[in-house]
PDB file of C-alpha atoms in Angstrom:
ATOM      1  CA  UNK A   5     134.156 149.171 113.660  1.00 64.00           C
ATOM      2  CA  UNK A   6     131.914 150.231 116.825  1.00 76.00           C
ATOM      3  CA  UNK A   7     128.906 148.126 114.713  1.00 78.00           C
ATOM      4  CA  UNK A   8     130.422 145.233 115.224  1.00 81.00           C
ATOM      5  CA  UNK A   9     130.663 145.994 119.622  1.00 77.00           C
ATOM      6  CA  UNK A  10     127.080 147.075 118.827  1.00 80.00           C
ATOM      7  CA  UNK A  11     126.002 143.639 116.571  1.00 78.00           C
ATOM      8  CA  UNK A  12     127.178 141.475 120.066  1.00 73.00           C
ATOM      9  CA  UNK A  13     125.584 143.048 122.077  1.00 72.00           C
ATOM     10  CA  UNK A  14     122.096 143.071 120.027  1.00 71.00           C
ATOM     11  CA  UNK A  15     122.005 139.672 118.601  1.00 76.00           C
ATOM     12  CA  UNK A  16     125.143 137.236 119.884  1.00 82.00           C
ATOM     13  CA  UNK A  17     124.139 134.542 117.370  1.00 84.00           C
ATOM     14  CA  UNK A  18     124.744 137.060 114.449  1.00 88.00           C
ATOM     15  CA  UNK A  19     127.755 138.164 116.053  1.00 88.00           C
ATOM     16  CA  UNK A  20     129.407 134.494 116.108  1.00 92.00           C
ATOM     17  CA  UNK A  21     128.040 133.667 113.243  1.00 94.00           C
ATOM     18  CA  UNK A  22     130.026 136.313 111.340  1.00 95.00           C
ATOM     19  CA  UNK A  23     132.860 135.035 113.349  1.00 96.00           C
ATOM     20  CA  UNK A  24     132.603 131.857 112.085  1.00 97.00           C
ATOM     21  CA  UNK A  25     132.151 133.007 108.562  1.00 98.00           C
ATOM     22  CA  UNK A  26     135.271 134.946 108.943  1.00 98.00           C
ATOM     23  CA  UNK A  27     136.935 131.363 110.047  1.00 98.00           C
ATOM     24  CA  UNK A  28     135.936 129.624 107.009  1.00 98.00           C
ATOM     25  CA  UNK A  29     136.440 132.177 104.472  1.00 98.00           C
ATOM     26  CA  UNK A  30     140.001 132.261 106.074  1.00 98.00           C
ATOM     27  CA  UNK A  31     140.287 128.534 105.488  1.00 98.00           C
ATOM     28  CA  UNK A  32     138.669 128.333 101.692  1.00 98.00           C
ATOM     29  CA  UNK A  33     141.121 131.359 100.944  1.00 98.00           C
ATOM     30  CA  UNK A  34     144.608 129.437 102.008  1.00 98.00           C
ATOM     31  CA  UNK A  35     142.832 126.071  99.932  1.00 97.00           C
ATOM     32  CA  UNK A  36     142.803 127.992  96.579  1.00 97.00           C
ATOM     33  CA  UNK A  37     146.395 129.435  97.299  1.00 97.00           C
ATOM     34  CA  UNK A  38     145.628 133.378  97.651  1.00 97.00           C
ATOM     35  CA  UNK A  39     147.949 135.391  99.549  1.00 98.00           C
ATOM     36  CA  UNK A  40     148.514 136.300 103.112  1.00 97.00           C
ATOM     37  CA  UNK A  41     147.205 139.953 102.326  1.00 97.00           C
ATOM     38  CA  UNK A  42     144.028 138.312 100.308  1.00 98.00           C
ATOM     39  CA  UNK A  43     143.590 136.000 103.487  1.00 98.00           C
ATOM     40  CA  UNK A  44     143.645 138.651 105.423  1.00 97.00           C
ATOM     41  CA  UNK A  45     141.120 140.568 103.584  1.00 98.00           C
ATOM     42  CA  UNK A  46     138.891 137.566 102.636  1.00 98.00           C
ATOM     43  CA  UNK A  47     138.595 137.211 106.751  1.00 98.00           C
ATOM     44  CA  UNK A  48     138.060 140.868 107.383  1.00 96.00           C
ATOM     45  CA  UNK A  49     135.013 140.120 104.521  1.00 97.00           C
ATOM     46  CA  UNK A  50     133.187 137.486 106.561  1.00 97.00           C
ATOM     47  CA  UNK A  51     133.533 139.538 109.961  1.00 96.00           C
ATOM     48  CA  UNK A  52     131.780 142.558 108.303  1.00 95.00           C
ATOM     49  CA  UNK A  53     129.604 140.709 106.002  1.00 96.00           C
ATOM     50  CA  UNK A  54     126.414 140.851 107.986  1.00 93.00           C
ATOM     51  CA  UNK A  55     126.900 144.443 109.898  1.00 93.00           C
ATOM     52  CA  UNK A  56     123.630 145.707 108.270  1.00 90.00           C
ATOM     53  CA  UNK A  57     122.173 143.738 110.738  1.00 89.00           C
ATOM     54  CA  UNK A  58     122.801 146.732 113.440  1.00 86.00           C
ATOM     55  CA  UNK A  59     119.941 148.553 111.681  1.00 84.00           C
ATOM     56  CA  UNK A  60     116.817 145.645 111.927  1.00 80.00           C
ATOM     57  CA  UNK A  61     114.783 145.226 115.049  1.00 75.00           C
ATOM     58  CA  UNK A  62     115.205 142.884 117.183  1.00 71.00           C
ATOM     59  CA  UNK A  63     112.060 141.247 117.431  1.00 65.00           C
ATOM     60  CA  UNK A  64     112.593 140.441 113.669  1.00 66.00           C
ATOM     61  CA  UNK A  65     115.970 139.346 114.380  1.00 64.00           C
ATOM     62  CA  UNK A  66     114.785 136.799 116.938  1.00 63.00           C
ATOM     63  CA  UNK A  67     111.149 135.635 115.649  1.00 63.00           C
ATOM     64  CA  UNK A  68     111.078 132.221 115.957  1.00 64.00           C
ATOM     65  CA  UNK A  69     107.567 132.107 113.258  1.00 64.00           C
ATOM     66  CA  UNK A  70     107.758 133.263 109.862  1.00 66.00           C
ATOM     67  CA  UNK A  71     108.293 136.790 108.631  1.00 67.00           C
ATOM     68  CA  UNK A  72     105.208 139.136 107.056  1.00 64.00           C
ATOM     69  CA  UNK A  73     105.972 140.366 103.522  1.00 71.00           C
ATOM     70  CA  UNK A  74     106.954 144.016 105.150  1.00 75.00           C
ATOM     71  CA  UNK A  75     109.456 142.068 107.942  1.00 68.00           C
ATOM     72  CA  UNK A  76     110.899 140.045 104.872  1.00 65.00           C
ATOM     73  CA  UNK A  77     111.529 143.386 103.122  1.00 71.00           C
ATOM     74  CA  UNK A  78     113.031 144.396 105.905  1.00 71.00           C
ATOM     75  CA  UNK A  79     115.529 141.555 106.600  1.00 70.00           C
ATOM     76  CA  UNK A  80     116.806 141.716 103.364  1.00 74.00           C
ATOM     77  CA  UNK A  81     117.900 145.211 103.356  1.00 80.00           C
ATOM     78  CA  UNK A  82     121.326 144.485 105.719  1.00 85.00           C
ATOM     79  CA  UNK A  83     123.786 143.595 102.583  1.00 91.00           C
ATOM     80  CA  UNK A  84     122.706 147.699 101.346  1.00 92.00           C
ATOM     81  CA  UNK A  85     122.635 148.843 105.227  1.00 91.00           C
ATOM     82  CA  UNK A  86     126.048 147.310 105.509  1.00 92.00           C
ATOM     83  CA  UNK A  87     127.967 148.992 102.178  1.00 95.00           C
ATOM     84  CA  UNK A  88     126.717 152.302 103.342  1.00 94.00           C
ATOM     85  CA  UNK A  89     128.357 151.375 106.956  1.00 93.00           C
ATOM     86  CA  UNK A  90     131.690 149.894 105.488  1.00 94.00           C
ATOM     87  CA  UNK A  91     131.222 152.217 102.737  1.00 94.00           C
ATOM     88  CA  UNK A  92     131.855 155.359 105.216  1.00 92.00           C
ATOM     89  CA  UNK A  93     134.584 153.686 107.362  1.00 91.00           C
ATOM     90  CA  UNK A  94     138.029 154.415 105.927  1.00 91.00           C
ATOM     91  CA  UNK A  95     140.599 151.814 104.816  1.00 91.00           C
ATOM     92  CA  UNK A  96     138.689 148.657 105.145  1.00 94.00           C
ATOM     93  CA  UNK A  97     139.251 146.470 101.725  1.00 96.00           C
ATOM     94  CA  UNK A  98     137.337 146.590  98.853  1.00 97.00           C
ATOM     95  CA  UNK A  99     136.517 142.561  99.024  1.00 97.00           C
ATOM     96  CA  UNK A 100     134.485 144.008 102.370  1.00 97.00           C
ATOM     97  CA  UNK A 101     132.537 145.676 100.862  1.00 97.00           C
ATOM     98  CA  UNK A 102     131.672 143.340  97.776  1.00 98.00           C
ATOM     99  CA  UNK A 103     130.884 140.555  99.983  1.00 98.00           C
ATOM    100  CA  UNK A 104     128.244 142.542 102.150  1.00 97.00           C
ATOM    101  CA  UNK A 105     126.310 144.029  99.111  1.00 97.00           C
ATOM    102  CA  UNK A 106     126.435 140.687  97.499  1.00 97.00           C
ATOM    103  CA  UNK A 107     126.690 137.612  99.849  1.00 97.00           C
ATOM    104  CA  UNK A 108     122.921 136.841  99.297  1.00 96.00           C
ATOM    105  CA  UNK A 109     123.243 137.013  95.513  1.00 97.00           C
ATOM    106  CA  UNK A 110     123.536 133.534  93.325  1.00 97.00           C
ATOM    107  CA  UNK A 111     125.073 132.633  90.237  1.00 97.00           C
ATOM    108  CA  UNK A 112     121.731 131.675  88.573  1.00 97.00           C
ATOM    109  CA  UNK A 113     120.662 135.311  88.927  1.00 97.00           C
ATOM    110  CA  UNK A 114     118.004 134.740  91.107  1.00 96.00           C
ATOM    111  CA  UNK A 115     119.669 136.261  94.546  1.00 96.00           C
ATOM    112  CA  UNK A 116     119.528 139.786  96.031  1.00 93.00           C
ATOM    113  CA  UNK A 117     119.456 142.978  95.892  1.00 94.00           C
ATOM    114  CA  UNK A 118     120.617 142.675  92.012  1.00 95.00           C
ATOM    115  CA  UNK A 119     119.720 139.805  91.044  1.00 96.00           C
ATOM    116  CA  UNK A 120     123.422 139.425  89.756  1.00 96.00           C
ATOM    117  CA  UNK A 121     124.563 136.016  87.945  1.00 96.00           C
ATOM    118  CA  UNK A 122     127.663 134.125  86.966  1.00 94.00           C
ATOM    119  CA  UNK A 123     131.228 136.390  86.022  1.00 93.00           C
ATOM    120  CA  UNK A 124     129.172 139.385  87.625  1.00 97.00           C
ATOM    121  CA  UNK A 125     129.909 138.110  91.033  1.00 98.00           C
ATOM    122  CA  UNK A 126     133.750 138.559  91.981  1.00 97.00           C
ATOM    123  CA  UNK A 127     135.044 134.923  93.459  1.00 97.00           C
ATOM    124  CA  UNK A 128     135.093 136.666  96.933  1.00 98.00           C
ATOM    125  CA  UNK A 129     131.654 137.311  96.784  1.00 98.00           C
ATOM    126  CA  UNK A 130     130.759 133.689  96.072  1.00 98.00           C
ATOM    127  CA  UNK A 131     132.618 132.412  98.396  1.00 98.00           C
ATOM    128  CA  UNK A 132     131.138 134.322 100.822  1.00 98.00           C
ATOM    129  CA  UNK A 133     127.746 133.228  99.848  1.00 98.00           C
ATOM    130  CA  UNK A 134     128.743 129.619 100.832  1.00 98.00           C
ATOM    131  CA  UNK A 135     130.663 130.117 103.898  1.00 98.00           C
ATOM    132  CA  UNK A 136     127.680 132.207 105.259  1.00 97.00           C
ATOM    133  CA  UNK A 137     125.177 129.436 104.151  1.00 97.00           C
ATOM    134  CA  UNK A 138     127.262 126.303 105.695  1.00 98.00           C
ATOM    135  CA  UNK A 139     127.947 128.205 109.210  1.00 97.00           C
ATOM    136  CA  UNK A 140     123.332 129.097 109.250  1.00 94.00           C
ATOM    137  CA  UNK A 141     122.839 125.402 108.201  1.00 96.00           C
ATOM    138  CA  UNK A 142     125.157 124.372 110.875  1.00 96.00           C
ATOM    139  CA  UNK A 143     123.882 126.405 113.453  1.00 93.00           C
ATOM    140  CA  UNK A 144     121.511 125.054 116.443  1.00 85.00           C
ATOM    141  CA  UNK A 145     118.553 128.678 116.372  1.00 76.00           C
ATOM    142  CA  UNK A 146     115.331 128.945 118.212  1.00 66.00           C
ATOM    143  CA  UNK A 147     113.488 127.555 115.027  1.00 66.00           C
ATOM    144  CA  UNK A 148     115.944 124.607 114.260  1.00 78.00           C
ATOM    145  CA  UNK A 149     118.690 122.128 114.636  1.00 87.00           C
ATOM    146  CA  UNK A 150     122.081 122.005 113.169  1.00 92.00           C
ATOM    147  CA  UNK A 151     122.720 119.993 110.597  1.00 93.00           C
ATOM    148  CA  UNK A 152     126.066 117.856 110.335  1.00 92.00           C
ATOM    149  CA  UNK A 153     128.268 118.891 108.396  1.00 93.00           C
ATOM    150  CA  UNK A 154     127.741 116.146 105.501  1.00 93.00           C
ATOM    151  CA  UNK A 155     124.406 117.009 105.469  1.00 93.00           C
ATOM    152  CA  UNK A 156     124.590 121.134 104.921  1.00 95.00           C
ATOM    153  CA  UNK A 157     127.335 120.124 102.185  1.00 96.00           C
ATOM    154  CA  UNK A 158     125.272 117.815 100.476  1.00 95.00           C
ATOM    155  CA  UNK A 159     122.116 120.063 100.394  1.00 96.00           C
ATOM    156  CA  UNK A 160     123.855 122.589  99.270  1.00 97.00           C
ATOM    157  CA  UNK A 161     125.761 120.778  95.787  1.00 96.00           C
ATOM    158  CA  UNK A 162     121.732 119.918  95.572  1.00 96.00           C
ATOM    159  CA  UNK A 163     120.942 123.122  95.184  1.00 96.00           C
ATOM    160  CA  UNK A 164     121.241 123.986  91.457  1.00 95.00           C
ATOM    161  CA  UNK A 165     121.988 127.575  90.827  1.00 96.00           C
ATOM    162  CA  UNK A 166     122.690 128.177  94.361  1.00 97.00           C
ATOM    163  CA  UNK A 167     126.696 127.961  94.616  1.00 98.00           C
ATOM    164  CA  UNK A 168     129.608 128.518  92.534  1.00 98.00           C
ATOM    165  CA  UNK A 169     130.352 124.367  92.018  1.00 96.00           C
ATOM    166  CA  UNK A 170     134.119 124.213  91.661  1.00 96.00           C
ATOM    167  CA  UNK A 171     134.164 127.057  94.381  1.00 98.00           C
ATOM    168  CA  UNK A 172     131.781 124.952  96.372  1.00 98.00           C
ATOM    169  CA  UNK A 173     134.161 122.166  95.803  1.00 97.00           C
ATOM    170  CA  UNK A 174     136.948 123.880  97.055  1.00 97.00           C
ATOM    171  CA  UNK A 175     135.522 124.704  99.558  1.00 98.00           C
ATOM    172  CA  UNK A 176     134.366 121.225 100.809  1.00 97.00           C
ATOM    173  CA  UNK A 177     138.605 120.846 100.460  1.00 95.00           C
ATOM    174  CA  UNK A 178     139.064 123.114 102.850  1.00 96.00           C
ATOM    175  CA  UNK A 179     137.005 121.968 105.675  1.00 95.00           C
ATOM    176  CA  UNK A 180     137.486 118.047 104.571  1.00 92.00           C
ATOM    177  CA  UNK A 181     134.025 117.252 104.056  1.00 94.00           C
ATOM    178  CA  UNK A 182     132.008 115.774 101.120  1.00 95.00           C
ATOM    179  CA  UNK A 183     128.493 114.345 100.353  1.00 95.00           C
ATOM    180  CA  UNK A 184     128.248 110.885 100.504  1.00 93.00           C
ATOM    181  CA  UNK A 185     128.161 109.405  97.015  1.00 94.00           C
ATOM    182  CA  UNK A 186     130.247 111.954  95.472  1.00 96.00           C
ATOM    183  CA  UNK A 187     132.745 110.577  92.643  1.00 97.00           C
ATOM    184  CA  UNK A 188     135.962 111.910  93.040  1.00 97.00           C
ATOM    185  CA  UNK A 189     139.501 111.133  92.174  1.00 97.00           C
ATOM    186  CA  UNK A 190     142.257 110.867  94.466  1.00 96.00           C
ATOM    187  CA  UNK A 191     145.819 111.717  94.863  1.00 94.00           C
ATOM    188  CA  UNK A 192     146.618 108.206  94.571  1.00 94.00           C
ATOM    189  CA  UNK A 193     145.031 107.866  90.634  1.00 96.00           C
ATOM    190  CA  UNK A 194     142.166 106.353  91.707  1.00 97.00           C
ATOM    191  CA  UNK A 195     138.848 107.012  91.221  1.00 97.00           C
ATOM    192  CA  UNK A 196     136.372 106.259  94.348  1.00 97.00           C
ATOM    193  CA  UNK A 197     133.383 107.657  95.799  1.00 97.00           C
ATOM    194  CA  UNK A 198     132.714 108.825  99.165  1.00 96.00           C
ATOM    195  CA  UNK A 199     131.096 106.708 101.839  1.00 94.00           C
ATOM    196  CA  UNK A 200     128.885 107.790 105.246  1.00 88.00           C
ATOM    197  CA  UNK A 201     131.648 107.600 107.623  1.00 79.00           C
ATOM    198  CA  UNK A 202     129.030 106.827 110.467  1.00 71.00           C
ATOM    199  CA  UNK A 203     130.228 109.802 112.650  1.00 63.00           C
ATOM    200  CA  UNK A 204     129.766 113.637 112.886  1.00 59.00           C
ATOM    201  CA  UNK A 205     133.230 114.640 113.074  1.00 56.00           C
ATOM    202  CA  UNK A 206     135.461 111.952 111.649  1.00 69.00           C
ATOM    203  CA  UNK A 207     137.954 111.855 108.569  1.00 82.00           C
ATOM    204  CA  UNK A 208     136.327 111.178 104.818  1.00 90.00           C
ATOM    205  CA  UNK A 209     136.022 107.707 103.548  1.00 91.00           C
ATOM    206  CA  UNK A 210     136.118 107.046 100.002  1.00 94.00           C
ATOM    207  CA  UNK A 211     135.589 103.491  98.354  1.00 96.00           C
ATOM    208  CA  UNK A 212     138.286 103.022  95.492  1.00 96.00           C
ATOM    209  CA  UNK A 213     137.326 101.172  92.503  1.00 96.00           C
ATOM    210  CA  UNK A 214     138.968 102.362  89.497  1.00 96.00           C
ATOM    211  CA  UNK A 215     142.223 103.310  88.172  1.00 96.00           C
ATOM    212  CA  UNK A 216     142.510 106.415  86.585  1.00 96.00           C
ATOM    213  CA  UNK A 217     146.614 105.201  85.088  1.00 95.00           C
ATOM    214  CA  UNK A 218     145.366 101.823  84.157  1.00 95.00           C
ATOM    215  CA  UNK A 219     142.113 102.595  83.002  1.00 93.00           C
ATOM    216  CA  UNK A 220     140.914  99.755  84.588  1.00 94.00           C
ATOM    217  CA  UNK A 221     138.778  98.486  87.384  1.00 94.00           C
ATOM    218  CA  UNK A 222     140.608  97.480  90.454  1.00 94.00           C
ATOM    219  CA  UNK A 223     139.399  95.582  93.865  1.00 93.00           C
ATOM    220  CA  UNK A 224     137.504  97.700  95.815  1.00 94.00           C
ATOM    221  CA  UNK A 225     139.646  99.428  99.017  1.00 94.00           C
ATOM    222  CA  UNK A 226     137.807 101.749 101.337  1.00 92.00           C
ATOM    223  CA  UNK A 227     140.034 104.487 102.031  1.00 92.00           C
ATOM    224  CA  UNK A 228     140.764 107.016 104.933  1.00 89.00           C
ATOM    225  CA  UNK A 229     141.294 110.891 103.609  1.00 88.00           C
ATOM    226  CA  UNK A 230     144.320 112.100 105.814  1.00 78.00           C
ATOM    227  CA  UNK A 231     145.977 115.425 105.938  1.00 59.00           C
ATOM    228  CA  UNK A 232     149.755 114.453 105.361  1.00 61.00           C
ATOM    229  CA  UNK A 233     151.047 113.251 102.365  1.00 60.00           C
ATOM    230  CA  UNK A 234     151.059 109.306 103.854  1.00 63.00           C
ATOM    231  CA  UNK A 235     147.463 109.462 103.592  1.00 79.00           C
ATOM    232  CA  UNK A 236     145.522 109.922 100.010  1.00 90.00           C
ATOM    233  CA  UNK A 237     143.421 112.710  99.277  1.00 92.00           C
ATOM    234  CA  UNK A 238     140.838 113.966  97.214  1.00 95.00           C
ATOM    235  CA  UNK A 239     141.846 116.043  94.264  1.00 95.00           C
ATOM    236  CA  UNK A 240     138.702 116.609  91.913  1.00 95.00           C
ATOM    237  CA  UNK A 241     135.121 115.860  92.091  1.00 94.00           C
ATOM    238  CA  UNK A 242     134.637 113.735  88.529  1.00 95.00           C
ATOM    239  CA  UNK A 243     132.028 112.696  85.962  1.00 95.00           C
ATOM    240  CA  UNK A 244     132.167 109.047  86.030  1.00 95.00           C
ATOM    241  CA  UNK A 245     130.979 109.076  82.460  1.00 95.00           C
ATOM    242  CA  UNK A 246     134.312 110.447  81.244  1.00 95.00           C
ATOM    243  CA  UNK A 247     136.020 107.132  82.309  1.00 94.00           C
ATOM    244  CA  UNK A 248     133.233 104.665  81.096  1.00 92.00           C
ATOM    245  CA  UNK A 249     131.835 104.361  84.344  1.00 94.00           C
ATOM    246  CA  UNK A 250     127.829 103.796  84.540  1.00 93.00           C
ATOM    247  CA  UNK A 251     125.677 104.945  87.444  1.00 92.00           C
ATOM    248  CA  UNK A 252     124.482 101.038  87.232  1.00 93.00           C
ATOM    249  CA  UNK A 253     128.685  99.969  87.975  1.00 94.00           C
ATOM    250  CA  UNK A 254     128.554 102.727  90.887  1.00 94.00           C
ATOM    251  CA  UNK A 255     125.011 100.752  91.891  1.00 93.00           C
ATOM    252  CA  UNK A 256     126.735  97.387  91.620  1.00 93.00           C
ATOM    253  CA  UNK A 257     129.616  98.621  93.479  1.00 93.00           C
ATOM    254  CA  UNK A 258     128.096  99.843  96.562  1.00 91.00           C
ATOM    255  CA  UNK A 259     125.914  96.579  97.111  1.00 90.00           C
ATOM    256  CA  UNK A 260     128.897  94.471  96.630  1.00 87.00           C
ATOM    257  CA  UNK A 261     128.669  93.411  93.187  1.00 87.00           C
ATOM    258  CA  UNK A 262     130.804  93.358  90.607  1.00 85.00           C
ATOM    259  CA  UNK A 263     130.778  96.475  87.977  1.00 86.00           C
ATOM    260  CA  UNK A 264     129.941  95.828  84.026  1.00 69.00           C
ATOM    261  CA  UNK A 265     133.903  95.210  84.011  1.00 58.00           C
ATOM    262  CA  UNK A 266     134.400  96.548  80.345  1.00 50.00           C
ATOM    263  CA  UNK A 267     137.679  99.139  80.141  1.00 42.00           C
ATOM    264  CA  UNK A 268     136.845 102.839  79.118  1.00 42.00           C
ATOM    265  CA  UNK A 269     137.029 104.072  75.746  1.00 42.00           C
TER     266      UNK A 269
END
């Protein structure tokens, strides 16, 4: 598309940040198993998902201050600019065009232009919605710093309404990166939750307390998430309540005391 020459050259952070977009919706794809020709299209859907973008002016683009009511208005009319673009341009996929029209929308049915919720939204489309929020959270702009990238995750799975949560979840899988205090279960049938690992770009570390085979509590280990099979990994993000597991034990736990040590069920 000659819009997306044009987007560099009027506004390079849009232009990586759709890069970057198309990067992680790429990576979230291959986590949940799709195929090499959904891949393929999920990535084409993050490179074209903010090409409305051509059509605002740049001194909206760039304002550092916050928008009027009119400007506002205006910056939300790109997902609509961009269909009509991708729209007229022949053989691009259809999960293109889904994920510009509807990248801003949310599952609680309070997004835009539609105010769409839940089943409405294809998976592509919510997954876009989270790749493009993670990469703007992440992002140094004139107006903020980046967060790390425990910190966008865990403001995100704060924000009810906001995300798909098992997409959300898969898609912390794919880029290896969880808020701290999460419960989750690991490959190795243990139930743990994740600690700060003290450093921006290091592996996860979980603290493992409970057996999920046994049913039992087990000495604490503090384990490294790896990516080969030598190393554990996390499988699920769990309800500790399901396994008899009190937010008081979880308390205990992580100020190195001993849980209420009574089995589940």
């Amino acid at each position: 598309l000659i819009e997306t020459i044009r987007l560099k050259q009027k506004d390079e952070y849009t232009h990586l940040h759709s890069v970057a977009v198309a990067t992680l919706m790429v990576n979230v794809a291959r986590q949940l198993g799709r195929s090499e020709r959904e891949v393929y299209e999920y990535g084409l859907a993050g490179l074209f998902h903010d090409i409305g973008k051509v059509r605002v002016d740049d001194a909206i683009l760039g304002k550092e201050g916050g928008l009027s009511t009119e400007e506002f208005d205006l910056v939300r009319a790109p997902p609509q600019d961009g269909f009509d673009i991708l729209r007229a341009t022949p053989g691009l996929p259809d999960a293109a065009l889904d994920v510009c029209l509807h990248h801003h929308e949310r599952p609680d049915g309070k997004g835009y232009p539609f105010g769409l919720a839940g089943e409405a939204l294809s998976e592509v489309a919510r997954l876009g919605a989270i790749c493009d929020v993670y990469d703007a959270l992440t992002s140094n702009r004139a107006y903020k710093e980046a967060w790390t990238p425990v910190e966008a995750i865990t403001r995100m799975q704060s924000w009810d309404g906001h995300f798909d949560p098992a997409l959300l979840f898969s898609f912390m899988q794919s880029i290896d990166t969880y808020p701290v205090g999460l419960i989750v279960q690991l490959r190795s049938n243990r139930i743990g939750v994740v600690l700060d690992n003290g450093r921006r770009a290091s592996r996860p570390k979980v603290l493992a307390f409970y057996s999920t085979r046994e049913k039992a509590w087990i000495d604490n280990e503090i384990v490294m998430i790896g990516e080969t099979l030598s190393r554990d990994a996390i499988l699920a993000n769990v309800d500790p309540a399901d396994w008899g597991i009190s937010q008081s034990d979880i308390d205990a736990i992580l100020n190195g005391r001993a849980p209420n040590r009574q089995l589940a069920g």
